[in-house]
Short mmCIF file of C-alpha atoms in Angstrom, two decimals:
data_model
loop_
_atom_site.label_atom_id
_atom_site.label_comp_id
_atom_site.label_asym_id
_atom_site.label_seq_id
_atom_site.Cartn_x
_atom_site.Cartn_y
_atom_site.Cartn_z
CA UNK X 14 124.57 147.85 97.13
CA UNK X 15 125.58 144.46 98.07
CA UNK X 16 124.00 142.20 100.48
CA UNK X 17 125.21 139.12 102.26
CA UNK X 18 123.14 136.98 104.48
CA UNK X 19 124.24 134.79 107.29
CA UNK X 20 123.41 132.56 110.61
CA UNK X 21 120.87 130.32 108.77
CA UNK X 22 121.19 126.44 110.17
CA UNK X 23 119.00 123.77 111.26
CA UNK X 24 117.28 124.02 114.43
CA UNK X 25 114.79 121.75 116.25
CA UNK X 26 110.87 123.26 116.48
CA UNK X 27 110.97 125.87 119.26
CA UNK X 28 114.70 126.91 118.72
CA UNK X 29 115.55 130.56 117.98
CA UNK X 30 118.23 132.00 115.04
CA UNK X 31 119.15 135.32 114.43
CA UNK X 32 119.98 136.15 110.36
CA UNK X 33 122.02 138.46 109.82
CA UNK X 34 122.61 140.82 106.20
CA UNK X 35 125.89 142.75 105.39
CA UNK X 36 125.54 145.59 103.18
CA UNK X 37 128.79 147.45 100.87
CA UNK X 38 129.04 151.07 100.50
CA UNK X 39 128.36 153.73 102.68
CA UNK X 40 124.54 154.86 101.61
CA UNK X 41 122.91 151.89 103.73
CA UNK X 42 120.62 154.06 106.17
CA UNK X 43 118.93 155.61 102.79
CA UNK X 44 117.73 152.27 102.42
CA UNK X 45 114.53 150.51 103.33
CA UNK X 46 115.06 146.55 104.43
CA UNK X 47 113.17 143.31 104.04
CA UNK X 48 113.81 139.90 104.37
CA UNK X 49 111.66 137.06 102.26
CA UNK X 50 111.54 133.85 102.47
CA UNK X 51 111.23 130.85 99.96
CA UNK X 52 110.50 127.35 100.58
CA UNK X 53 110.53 124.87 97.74
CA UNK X 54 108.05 124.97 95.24
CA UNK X 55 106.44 127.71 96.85
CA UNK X 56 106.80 131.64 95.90
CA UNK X 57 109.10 134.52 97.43
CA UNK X 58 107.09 135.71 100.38
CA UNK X 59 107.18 138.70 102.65
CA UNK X 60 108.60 138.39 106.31
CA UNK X 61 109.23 141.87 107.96
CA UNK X 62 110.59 145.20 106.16
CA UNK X 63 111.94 148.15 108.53
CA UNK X 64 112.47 151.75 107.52
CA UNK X 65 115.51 154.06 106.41
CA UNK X 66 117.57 155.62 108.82
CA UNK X 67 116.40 155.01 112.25
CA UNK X 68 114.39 152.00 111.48
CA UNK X 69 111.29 153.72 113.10
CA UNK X 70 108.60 151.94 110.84
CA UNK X 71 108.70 147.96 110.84
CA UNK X 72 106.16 146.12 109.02
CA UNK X 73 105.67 141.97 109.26
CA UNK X 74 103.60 139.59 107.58
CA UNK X 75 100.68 138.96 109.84
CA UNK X 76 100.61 135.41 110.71
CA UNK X 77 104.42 135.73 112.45
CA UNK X 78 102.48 136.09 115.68
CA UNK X 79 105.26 138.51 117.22
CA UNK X 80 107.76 135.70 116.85
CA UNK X 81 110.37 137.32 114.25
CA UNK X 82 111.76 140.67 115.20
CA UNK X 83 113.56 143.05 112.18
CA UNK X 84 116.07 145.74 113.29
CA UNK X 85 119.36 147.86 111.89
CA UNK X 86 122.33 148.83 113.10
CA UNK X 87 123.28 151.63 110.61
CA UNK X 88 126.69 151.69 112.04
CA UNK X 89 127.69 148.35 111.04
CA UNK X 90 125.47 148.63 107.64
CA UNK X 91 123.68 145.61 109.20
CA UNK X 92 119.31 144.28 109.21
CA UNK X 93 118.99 141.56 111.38
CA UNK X 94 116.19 139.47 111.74
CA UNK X 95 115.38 137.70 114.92
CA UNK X 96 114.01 134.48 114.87
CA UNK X 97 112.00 132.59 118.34
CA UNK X 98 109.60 129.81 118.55
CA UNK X 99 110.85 128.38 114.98
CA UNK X 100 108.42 125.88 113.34
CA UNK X 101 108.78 123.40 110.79
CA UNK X 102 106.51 125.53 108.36
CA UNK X 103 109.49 128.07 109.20
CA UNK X 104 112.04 126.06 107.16
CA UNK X 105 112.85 127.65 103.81
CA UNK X 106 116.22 130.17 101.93
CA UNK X 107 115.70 133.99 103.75
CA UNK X 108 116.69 137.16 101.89
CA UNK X 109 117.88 140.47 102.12
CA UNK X 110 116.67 143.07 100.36
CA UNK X 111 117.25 146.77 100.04
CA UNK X 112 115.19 149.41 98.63
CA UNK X 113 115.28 153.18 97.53
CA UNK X 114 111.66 153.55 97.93
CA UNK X 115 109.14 153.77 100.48
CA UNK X 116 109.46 150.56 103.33
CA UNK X 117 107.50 148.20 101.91
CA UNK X 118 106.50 144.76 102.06
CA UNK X 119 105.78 144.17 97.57
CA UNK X 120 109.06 141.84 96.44
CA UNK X 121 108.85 143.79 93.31
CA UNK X 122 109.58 147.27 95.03
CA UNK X 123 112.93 145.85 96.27
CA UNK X 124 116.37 146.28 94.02
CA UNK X 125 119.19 144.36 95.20
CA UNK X 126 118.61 140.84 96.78
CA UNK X 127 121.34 138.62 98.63
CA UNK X 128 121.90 135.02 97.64
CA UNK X 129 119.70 134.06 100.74
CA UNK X 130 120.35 131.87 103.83
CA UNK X 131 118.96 128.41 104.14
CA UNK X 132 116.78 127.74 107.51
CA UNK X 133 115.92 124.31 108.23
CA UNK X 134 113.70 123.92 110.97
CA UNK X 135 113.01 119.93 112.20
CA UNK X 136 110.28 118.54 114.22
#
């Protein structure tokens, strides 16, 4: 599968985006989601994962504080991941990811990546 982020930008502190991830073929509900994020000199981390088909199970790294919501439109072979209440500490490149296995939120578990989305976030 193929994934292609978008909607990344610069936004002041307390501004909202919404990414978006394209996926080819015609398989995407048999796959789990996640987005990552990486900000320089720092590691690939975790942000949210949802769950195959309907998207029923949703997992998010804990300090997000209910501020980024993950969801899937299965139709348009789409994860999108809502952004609100952006910080500074927010600013790094997201990614897509898919997965055959289980929803989860280990960067290792995940298959195919996208080339990521850059979110700069100002004070």
């Amino acid at each position: 599968v193929q994934l292609v982020e978008s909607g990344g930008g610069s936004v002041q502190a307390g501004g909202s985006l919404r990414l978006s991830c394209a996926a080819s073929g015609r398989t995407f509900s048999t796959y789990a989601m996640g987005w990552f994020r990486q900000a320089p000199g720092k590691e690939r981390e975790f942000v949210a994962a949802i769950s195959q088909g309907g998207g029923t199970s949703k997992y998010y790294v804990d300090f997000m504080n209910g501020r980024f919501t993950i969801s899937r439109d299965n139709a348009k072979n789409s994860v999108y991941l809502q952004m609100i209440s952006l910080k500074p500490e927010d600013t790094a490149v997201y990614y897509c990811a898919a997965t055959r296995s289980t929803l989860s939120r280990i960067r290792s578990q995940y298959n195919y990546w996208g080339q990521g989305t850059q979110v700069t976030v100002s004070s």
